[in-house]
Amino acid sequence: AQSVSQHNHHVILSEAASLELGCNYSYGGTVNLFWYVQYPGQHLQLLLKYFSGDPLVKGIKGFEAEFIKSKFSFNLRKPSVQWSDTAEYFCAVKSPPYSSASKIIFGSGTRLSIRP
Amino acid sequence: DSGVTQTPKHLITATGQRVTLRCSPRSGDLSVYWYQQSLDQGLQFLIQYYNGEERAKGNILERFSAQQFPDLHSELNLSSLELGDSALYFCASSVGGGTTNEKLFFGSGTQLSVL
């Protein structure tokens, strides 16, 4: 069965530090990949997505993620975090892609706390 | 506001009871997903509907069922409730159909407490 692993459950950083959150998935076929974010008291919302093409995708608020097919990874990065990035981050995988019948499986989430 | 409406926001009930959670998707979205979020299990995919038909199934218990109606709203029915069913239940909608624009819009969830 497909699964998504986020190894960091809670990450604490100071403002201006660089961020990398790990995401690995297990699925042998083609997938679509997503990062969602849930700010305190808000809905889950899309941060960025990868469907095809350039494996380095850029999202909102300066976030980017790189799809490395050989490593089944889709790590999220940001060069310099801000206090407002405090949130919970979820990696997700959709398979099969380009189908009206597909599962979108989420990782367990990483809570990011930024010290001002 | 995501445009996805879930009711009720909070639900407190007893073990053995049955409840119905309701979700209205964003206008124009044909696909509805249900998720269960608990502290120890993260966000678990339950089931997906597309234009009224069940299209994908996840870790949904037999005591749980769902449907999507012709007006595209969806209901998740939870029966013979157990303490362990206490969780936040999210509904999400998307355009569906496997387009490259697909992304999920989440509701604010229904917090279910089984006492």
PDB file of N, CA, C and O in Angstrom, chain A residues 32 34 36 38 42-46 49 51-52 88 90 92-95 97-109, chain B residues 1-2 4 31 33 35 37 41-43 45 48 50 55-58 90 96-108:
ATOM      1  N   ASN A  32       1.394  12.376  -8.403  1.00  0.00           N
ATOM      2  CA  ASN A  32       1.397  13.824  -8.225  1.00  0.00           C
ATOM      3  C   ASN A  32       1.759  14.079  -6.762  1.00  0.00           C
ATOM      4  O   ASN A  32       1.341  13.327  -5.884  1.00  0.00           O
ATOM      5  N   PHE A  34       2.314  16.923  -3.443  1.00  0.00           N
ATOM      6  CA  PHE A  34       1.810  18.180  -2.890  1.00  0.00           C
ATOM      7  C   PHE A  34       2.434  18.447  -1.525  1.00  0.00           C
ATOM      8  O   PHE A  34       2.806  17.529  -0.803  1.00  0.00           O
ATOM      9  N   TYR A  36       0.918  20.738   1.686  1.00  0.00           N
ATOM     10  CA  TYR A  36      -0.151  21.571   2.234  1.00  0.00           C
ATOM     11  C   TYR A  36       0.320  22.144   3.560  1.00  0.00           C
ATOM     12  O   TYR A  36       1.137  21.541   4.266  1.00  0.00           O
ATOM     13  N   GLN A  38      -1.057  24.154   7.245  1.00  0.00           N
ATOM     14  CA  GLN A  38      -2.175  24.548   8.095  1.00  0.00           C
ATOM     15  C   GLN A  38      -1.652  25.538   9.128  1.00  0.00           C
ATOM     16  O   GLN A  38      -0.953  25.159  10.075  1.00  0.00           O
ATOM     17  N   GLN A  42      -6.496  28.010  10.949  1.00  0.00           N
ATOM     18  CA  GLN A  42      -6.927  28.132   9.553  1.00  0.00           C
ATOM     19  C   GLN A  42      -7.104  26.767   8.897  1.00  0.00           C
ATOM     20  O   GLN A  42      -6.743  25.737   9.437  1.00  0.00           O
ATOM     21  N   HIS A  43      -7.674  26.816   7.676  1.00  0.00           N
ATOM     22  CA  HIS A  43      -7.850  25.595   6.896  1.00  0.00           C
ATOM     23  C   HIS A  43      -6.507  25.098   6.387  1.00  0.00           C
ATOM     24  O   HIS A  43      -5.566  25.870   6.217  1.00  0.00           O
ATOM     25  N   LEU A  44      -6.454  23.832   6.084  1.00  0.00           N
ATOM     26  CA  LEU A  44      -5.344  23.313   5.290  1.00  0.00           C
ATOM     27  C   LEU A  44      -5.402  23.974   3.924  1.00  0.00           C
ATOM     28  O   LEU A  44      -6.475  24.093   3.327  1.00  0.00           O
ATOM     29  N   GLN A  45      -4.257  24.398   3.423  1.00  0.00           N
ATOM     30  CA  GLN A  45      -4.242  25.022   2.097  1.00  0.00           C
ATOM     31  C   GLN A  45      -2.995  24.577   1.337  1.00  0.00           C
ATOM     32  O   GLN A  45      -1.973  24.232   1.924  1.00  0.00           O
ATOM     33  N   LEU A  46      -3.099  24.630   0.013  1.00  0.00           N
ATOM     34  CA  LEU A  46      -2.016  24.162  -0.838  1.00  0.00           C
ATOM     35  C   LEU A  46      -0.839  25.134  -0.801  1.00  0.00           C
ATOM     36  O   LEU A  46      -1.012  26.345  -0.949  1.00  0.00           O
ATOM     37  N   LYS A  49       2.759  22.204  -5.629  1.00  0.00           N
ATOM     38  CA  LYS A  49       2.459  20.883  -6.168  1.00  0.00           C
ATOM     39  C   LYS A  49       3.404  20.573  -7.318  1.00  0.00           C
ATOM     40  O   LYS A  49       3.906  21.471  -7.996  1.00  0.00           O
ATOM     41  N   PHE A  51       3.393  18.120 -10.747  1.00  0.00           N
ATOM     42  CA  PHE A  51       2.654  17.222 -11.629  1.00  0.00           C
ATOM     43  C   PHE A  51       3.586  16.609 -12.658  1.00  0.00           C
ATOM     44  O   PHE A  51       3.549  15.407 -12.908  1.00  0.00           O
ATOM     45  N   SER A  52       4.411  17.427 -13.281  1.00  0.00           N
ATOM     46  CA  SER A  52       5.345  16.935 -14.282  1.00  0.00           C
ATOM     47  C   SER A  52       6.318  18.065 -14.608  1.00  0.00           C
ATOM     48  O   SER A  52       6.168  19.186 -14.132  1.00  0.00           O
ATOM     49  N   GLU A  88       1.667  23.797  10.626  1.00  0.00           N
ATOM     50  CA  GLU A  88       1.888  22.375  10.418  1.00  0.00           C
ATOM     51  C   GLU A  88       1.926  22.125   8.918  1.00  0.00           C
ATOM     52  O   GLU A  88       1.090  22.633   8.165  1.00  0.00           O
ATOM     53  N   PHE A  90       2.117  19.403   5.701  1.00  0.00           N
ATOM     54  CA  PHE A  90       1.766  18.040   5.299  1.00  0.00           C
ATOM     55  C   PHE A  90       2.203  17.785   3.862  1.00  0.00           C
ATOM     56  O   PHE A  90       1.869  18.560   2.965  1.00  0.00           O
ATOM     57  N   ALA A  92       1.787  15.250   0.622  1.00  0.00           N
ATOM     58  CA  ALA A  92       0.720  14.378   0.132  1.00  0.00           C
ATOM     59  C   ALA A  92       1.060  13.829  -1.238  1.00  0.00           C
ATOM     60  O   ALA A  92       1.752  14.478  -2.036  1.00  0.00           O
ATOM     61  N   VAL A  93       0.546  12.648  -1.503  1.00  0.00           N
ATOM     62  CA  VAL A  93       0.778  11.963  -2.776  1.00  0.00           C
ATOM     63  C   VAL A  93      -0.555  11.561  -3.363  1.00  0.00           C
ATOM     64  O   VAL A  93      -1.407  11.003  -2.653  1.00  0.00           O
ATOM     65  N   LYS A  94      -0.730  11.808  -4.643  1.00  0.00           N
ATOM     66  CA  LYS A  94      -1.948  11.381  -5.335  1.00  0.00           C
ATOM     67  C   LYS A  94      -1.576  10.296  -6.335  1.00  0.00           C
ATOM     68  O   LYS A  94      -0.669  10.466  -7.153  1.00  0.00           O
ATOM     69  N   SER A  95      -2.292   9.202  -6.263  1.00  0.00           N
ATOM     70  CA  SER A  95      -2.077   8.158  -7.251  1.00  0.00           C
ATOM     71  C   SER A  95      -3.385   7.423  -7.510  1.00  0.00           C
ATOM     72  O   SER A  95      -4.161   7.228  -6.589  1.00  0.00           O
ATOM     73  N   PRO A  97      -2.156   9.489 -10.882  1.00  0.00           N
ATOM     74  CA  PRO A  97      -2.376  10.885 -11.254  1.00  0.00           C
ATOM     75  C   PRO A  97      -3.308  10.971 -12.450  1.00  0.00           C
ATOM     76  O   PRO A  97      -3.583   9.961 -13.100  1.00  0.00           O
ATOM     77  N   TYR A  98      -3.789  12.128 -12.721  1.00  0.00           N
ATOM     78  CA  TYR A  98      -4.603  12.377 -13.901  1.00  0.00           C
ATOM     79  C   TYR A  98      -5.791  11.416 -13.977  1.00  0.00           C
ATOM     80  O   TYR A  98      -6.142  10.923 -15.035  1.00  0.00           O
ATOM     81  N   SER A  99      -6.384  11.163 -12.837  1.00  0.00           N
ATOM     82  CA  SER A  99      -7.523  10.252 -12.797  1.00  0.00           C
ATOM     83  C   SER A  99      -8.578  10.824 -11.880  1.00  0.00           C
ATOM     84  O   SER A  99      -8.268  11.467 -10.880  1.00  0.00           O
ATOM     85  N   SER A 100      -9.838  10.553 -12.212  1.00  0.00           N
ATOM     86  CA  SER A 100     -10.920  10.993 -11.333  1.00  0.00           C
ATOM     87  C   SER A 100     -11.067  10.061 -10.143  1.00  0.00           C
ATOM     88  O   SER A 100     -11.813  10.331  -9.223  1.00  0.00           O
ATOM     89  N   ALA A 101     -10.358   8.939 -10.195  1.00  0.00           N
ATOM     90  CA  ALA A 101     -10.415   7.972  -9.094  1.00  0.00           C
ATOM     91  C   ALA A 101      -9.028   7.828  -8.518  1.00  0.00           C
ATOM     92  O   ALA A 101      -8.221   7.080  -9.031  1.00  0.00           O
ATOM     93  N   SER A 102      -8.730   8.600  -7.510  1.00  0.00           N
ATOM     94  CA  SER A 102      -7.400   8.470  -6.944  1.00  0.00           C
ATOM     95  C   SER A 102      -7.419   8.824  -5.469  1.00  0.00           C
ATOM     96  O   SER A 102      -8.238   9.612  -5.007  1.00  0.00           O
ATOM     97  N   LYS A 103      -6.495   8.203  -4.788  1.00  0.00           N
ATOM     98  CA  LYS A 103      -6.322   8.483  -3.375  1.00  0.00           C
ATOM     99  C   LYS A 103      -5.323   9.613  -3.225  1.00  0.00           C
ATOM    100  O   LYS A 103      -4.326   9.656  -3.939  1.00  0.00           O
ATOM    101  N   ILE A 104      -5.568  10.500  -2.336  1.00  0.00           N
ATOM    102  CA  ILE A 104      -4.574  11.499  -1.961  1.00  0.00           C
ATOM    103  C   ILE A 104      -4.206  11.199  -0.525  1.00  0.00           C
ATOM    104  O   ILE A 104      -5.006  11.409   0.388  1.00  0.00           O
ATOM    105  N   ILE A 105      -3.003  10.643  -0.377  1.00  0.00           N
ATOM    106  CA  ILE A 105      -2.542  10.180   0.930  1.00  0.00           C
ATOM    107  C   ILE A 105      -1.623  11.230   1.538  1.00  0.00           C
ATOM    108  O   ILE A 105      -0.711  11.713   0.863  1.00  0.00           O
ATOM    109  N   PHE A 106      -1.863  11.527   2.791  1.00  0.00           N
ATOM    110  CA  PHE A 106      -1.079  12.527   3.498  1.00  0.00           C
ATOM    111  C   PHE A 106      -0.084  11.885   4.461  1.00  0.00           C
ATOM    112  O   PHE A 106      -0.333  10.809   5.016  1.00  0.00           O
ATOM    113  N   GLY A 107       1.029  12.567   4.650  1.00  0.00           N
ATOM    114  CA  GLY A 107       1.946  12.199   5.705  1.00  0.00           C
ATOM    115  C   GLY A 107       1.389  12.636   7.048  1.00  0.00           C
ATOM    116  O   GLY A 107       0.333  13.268   7.123  1.00  0.00           O
ATOM    117  N   SER A 108       2.090  12.305   8.114  1.00  0.00           N
ATOM    118  CA  SER A 108       1.597  12.587   9.458  1.00  0.00           C
ATOM    119  C   SER A 108       1.791  14.043   9.868  1.00  0.00           C
ATOM    120  O   SER A 108       1.314  14.464  10.905  1.00  0.00           O
ATOM    121  N   GLY A 109       2.495  14.795   9.044  1.00  0.00           N
ATOM    122  CA  GLY A 109       2.655  16.219   9.310  1.00  0.00           C
ATOM    123  C   GLY A 109       3.908  16.538  10.098  1.00  0.00           C
ATOM    124  O   GLY A 109       4.417  15.714  10.863  1.00  0.00           O
TER     125      GLY A 109
ATOM    126  N   ASP B   1     -11.541  31.940   3.515  1.00  0.00           N
ATOM    127  CA  ASP B   1     -12.639  30.983   3.369  1.00  0.00           C
ATOM    128  C   ASP B   1     -12.375  30.089   2.142  1.00  0.00           C
ATOM    129  O   ASP B   1     -12.187  30.559   1.042  1.00  0.00           O
ATOM    130  N   SER B   2     -12.358  28.776   2.372  1.00  0.00           N
ATOM    131  CA  SER B   2     -12.039  27.839   1.293  1.00  0.00           C
ATOM    132  C   SER B   2     -13.223  27.597   0.372  1.00  0.00           C
ATOM    133  O   SER B   2     -13.049  27.086  -0.733  1.00  0.00           O
ATOM    134  N   VAL B   4     -15.556  25.469   1.170  1.00  0.00           N
ATOM    135  CA  VAL B   4     -16.074  24.161   1.561  1.00  0.00           C
ATOM    136  C   VAL B   4     -16.716  24.309   2.941  1.00  0.00           C
ATOM    137  O   VAL B   4     -16.074  24.798   3.870  1.00  0.00           O
ATOM    138  N   SER B  31     -15.460  16.561  -7.004  1.00  0.00           N
ATOM    139  CA  SER B  31     -14.823  15.517  -6.211  1.00  0.00           C
ATOM    140  C   SER B  31     -14.828  15.893  -4.732  1.00  0.00           C
ATOM    141  O   SER B  31     -14.544  17.032  -4.377  1.00  0.00           O
ATOM    142  N   TYR B  33     -13.496  14.460  -0.878  1.00  0.00           N
ATOM    143  CA  TYR B  33     -12.659  13.545  -0.111  1.00  0.00           C
ATOM    144  C   TYR B  33     -13.010  13.682   1.363  1.00  0.00           C
ATOM    145  O   TYR B  33     -13.267  14.780   1.853  1.00  0.00           O
ATOM    146  N   TYR B  35     -11.451  12.822   5.250  1.00  0.00           N
ATOM    147  CA  TYR B  35     -10.267  12.458   6.012  1.00  0.00           C
ATOM    148  C   TYR B  35     -10.593  12.469   7.501  1.00  0.00           C
ATOM    149  O   TYR B  35     -11.442  13.229   7.968  1.00  0.00           O
ATOM    150  N   GLN B  37      -8.607  12.987  11.128  1.00  0.00           N
ATOM    151  CA  GLN B  37      -7.350  13.424  11.728  1.00  0.00           C
ATOM    152  C   GLN B  37      -7.389  13.202  13.224  1.00  0.00           C
ATOM    153  O   GLN B  37      -8.230  13.756  13.930  1.00  0.00           O
ATOM    154  N   GLN B  41      -2.651   9.347  14.611  1.00  0.00           N
ATOM    155  CA  GLN B  41      -2.748   8.757  13.269  1.00  0.00           C
ATOM    156  C   GLN B  41      -2.529   9.763  12.151  1.00  0.00           C
ATOM    157  O   GLN B  41      -2.457   9.380  10.994  1.00  0.00           O
ATOM    158  N   GLY B  42      -2.441  11.030  12.463  1.00  0.00           N
ATOM    159  CA  GLY B  42      -2.280  12.009  11.395  1.00  0.00           C
ATOM    160  C   GLY B  42      -3.550  12.114  10.574  1.00  0.00           C
ATOM    161  O   GLY B  42      -4.649  11.840  11.038  1.00  0.00           O
ATOM    162  N   LEU B  43      -3.385  12.480   9.302  1.00  0.00           N
ATOM    163  CA  LEU B  43      -4.518  12.713   8.403  1.00  0.00           C
ATOM    164  C   LEU B  43      -4.744  11.439   7.597  1.00  0.00           C
ATOM    165  O   LEU B  43      -3.988  11.126   6.685  1.00  0.00           O
ATOM    166  N   PHE B  45      -6.809   9.114   5.006  1.00  0.00           N
ATOM    167  CA  PHE B  45      -7.772   9.147   3.903  1.00  0.00           C
ATOM    168  C   PHE B  45      -8.853   8.096   4.131  1.00  0.00           C
ATOM    169  O   PHE B  45      -8.559   6.922   4.389  1.00  0.00           O
ATOM    170  N   GLN B  48     -13.286   8.717  -1.306  1.00  0.00           N
ATOM    171  CA  GLN B  48     -13.398   9.781  -2.286  1.00  0.00           C
ATOM    172  C   GLN B  48     -14.594   9.524  -3.189  1.00  0.00           C
ATOM    173  O   GLN B  48     -14.844   8.382  -3.608  1.00  0.00           O
ATOM    174  N   TYR B  50     -16.643  11.095  -6.749  1.00  0.00           N
ATOM    175  CA  TYR B  50     -16.538  11.982  -7.901  1.00  0.00           C
ATOM    176  C   TYR B  50     -17.883  11.968  -8.609  1.00  0.00           C
ATOM    177  O   TYR B  50     -18.326  10.915  -9.078  1.00  0.00           O
ATOM    178  N   ARG B  55     -15.194   6.558  -5.807  1.00  0.00           N
ATOM    179  CA  ARG B  55     -14.108   6.305  -6.752  1.00  0.00           C
ATOM    180  C   ARG B  55     -12.851   5.768  -6.082  1.00  0.00           C
ATOM    181  O   ARG B  55     -12.038   5.123  -6.743  1.00  0.00           O
ATOM    182  N   ALA B  56     -12.639   6.049  -4.823  1.00  0.00           N
ATOM    183  CA  ALA B  56     -11.446   5.530  -4.148  1.00  0.00           C
ATOM    184  C   ALA B  56     -11.752   5.349  -2.670  1.00  0.00           C
ATOM    185  O   ALA B  56     -12.523   6.103  -2.083  1.00  0.00           O
ATOM    186  N   LYS B  57     -11.154   4.309  -2.112  1.00  0.00           N
ATOM    187  CA  LYS B  57     -11.416   3.975  -0.731  1.00  0.00           C
ATOM    188  C   LYS B  57     -10.105   3.836   0.021  1.00  0.00           C
ATOM    189  O   LYS B  57      -9.144   3.255  -0.487  1.00  0.00           O
ATOM    190  N   GLY B  58     -10.084   4.354   1.227  1.00  0.00           N
ATOM    191  CA  GLY B  58      -8.897   4.241   2.056  1.00  0.00           C
ATOM    192  C   GLY B  58      -9.183   3.389   3.269  1.00  0.00           C
ATOM    193  O   GLY B  58      -9.849   2.370   3.191  1.00  0.00           O
ATOM    194  N   PHE B  90     -12.311  15.840   8.355  1.00  0.00           N
ATOM    195  CA  PHE B  90     -12.225  16.873   7.329  1.00  0.00           C
ATOM    196  C   PHE B  90     -12.862  16.398   6.036  1.00  0.00           C
ATOM    197  O   PHE B  90     -12.746  15.243   5.645  1.00  0.00           O
ATOM    198  N   GLY B  96     -11.555  17.757  -9.593  1.00  0.00           N
ATOM    199  CA  GLY B  96     -11.626  16.347  -9.925  1.00  0.00           C
ATOM    200  C   GLY B  96     -11.388  16.098 -11.403  1.00  0.00           C
ATOM    201  O   GLY B  96     -11.063  17.002 -12.154  1.00  0.00           O
ATOM    202  N   GLY B  97     -11.548  14.855 -11.795  1.00  0.00           N
ATOM    203  CA  GLY B  97     -11.375  14.513 -13.194  1.00  0.00           C
ATOM    204  C   GLY B  97      -9.938  14.365 -13.601  1.00  0.00           C
ATOM    205  O   GLY B  97      -9.625  14.150 -14.772  1.00  0.00           O
ATOM    206  N   GLY B  98      -9.019  14.467 -12.635  1.00  0.00           N
ATOM    207  CA  GLY B  98      -7.618  14.246 -12.952  1.00  0.00           C
ATOM    208  C   GLY B  98      -6.967  15.371 -13.723  1.00  0.00           C
ATOM    209  O   GLY B  98      -5.991  15.161 -14.433  1.00  0.00           O
ATOM    210  N   THR B  99      -7.456  16.577 -13.582  1.00  0.00           N
ATOM    211  CA  THR B  99      -6.845  17.690 -14.311  1.00  0.00           C
ATOM    212  C   THR B  99      -5.563  18.138 -13.617  1.00  0.00           C
ATOM    213  O   THR B  99      -5.355  17.896 -12.435  1.00  0.00           O
ATOM    214  N   THR B 100      -4.729  18.858 -14.368  1.00  0.00           N
ATOM    215  CA  THR B 100      -3.487  19.337 -13.776  1.00  0.00           C
ATOM    216  C   THR B 100      -3.721  20.504 -12.833  1.00  0.00           C
ATOM    217  O   THR B 100      -2.827  20.926 -12.127  1.00  0.00           O
ATOM    218  N   ASN B 101      -4.927  21.026 -12.832  1.00  0.00           N
ATOM    219  CA  ASN B 101      -5.231  22.105 -11.894  1.00  0.00           C
ATOM    220  C   ASN B 101      -5.729  21.591 -10.561  1.00  0.00           C
ATOM    221  O   ASN B 101      -6.083  22.369  -9.697  1.00  0.00           O
ATOM    222  N   GLU B 102      -5.778  20.267 -10.432  1.00  0.00           N
ATOM    223  CA  GLU B 102      -6.414  19.726  -9.251  1.00  0.00           C
ATOM    224  C   GLU B 102      -5.664  20.087  -7.978  1.00  0.00           C
ATOM    225  O   GLU B 102      -4.452  19.929  -7.883  1.00  0.00           O
ATOM    226  N   LYS B 103      -6.380  20.583  -7.014  1.00  0.00           N
ATOM    227  CA  LYS B 103      -5.868  20.766  -5.673  1.00  0.00           C
ATOM    228  C   LYS B 103      -7.056  20.699  -4.731  1.00  0.00           C
ATOM    229  O   LYS B 103      -8.189  20.968  -5.124  1.00  0.00           O
ATOM    230  N   LEU B 104      -6.777  20.320  -3.510  1.00  0.00           N
ATOM    231  CA  LEU B 104      -7.830  20.151  -2.524  1.00  0.00           C
ATOM    232  C   LEU B 104      -8.119  21.449  -1.800  1.00  0.00           C
ATOM    233  O   LEU B 104      -7.203  22.178  -1.433  1.00  0.00           O
ATOM    234  N   PHE B 105      -9.388  21.729  -1.599  1.00  0.00           N
ATOM    235  CA  PHE B 105      -9.830  22.825  -0.740  1.00  0.00           C
ATOM    236  C   PHE B 105     -10.499  22.176   0.469  1.00  0.00           C
ATOM    237  O   PHE B 105     -11.435  21.382   0.307  1.00  0.00           O
ATOM    238  N   PHE B 106     -10.009  22.503   1.633  1.00  0.00           N
ATOM    239  CA  PHE B 106     -10.469  21.849   2.846  1.00  0.00           C
ATOM    240  C   PHE B 106     -11.509  22.675   3.577  1.00  0.00           C
ATOM    241  O   PHE B 106     -11.436  23.895   3.624  1.00  0.00           O
ATOM    242  N   GLY B 107     -12.452  21.945   4.188  1.00  0.00           N
ATOM    243  CA  GLY B 107     -13.352  22.584   5.129  1.00  0.00           C
ATOM    244  C   GLY B 107     -12.670  22.738   6.470  1.00  0.00           C
ATOM    245  O   GLY B 107     -11.522  22.322   6.653  1.00  0.00           O
ATOM    246  N   SER B 108     -13.381  23.330   7.399  1.00  0.00           N
ATOM    247  CA  SER B 108     -12.788  23.579   8.718  1.00  0.00           C
ATOM    248  C   SER B 108     -12.927  22.385   9.651  1.00  0.00           C
ATOM    249  O   SER B 108     -12.400  22.400  10.751  1.00  0.00           O
TER     250      SER B 108
END
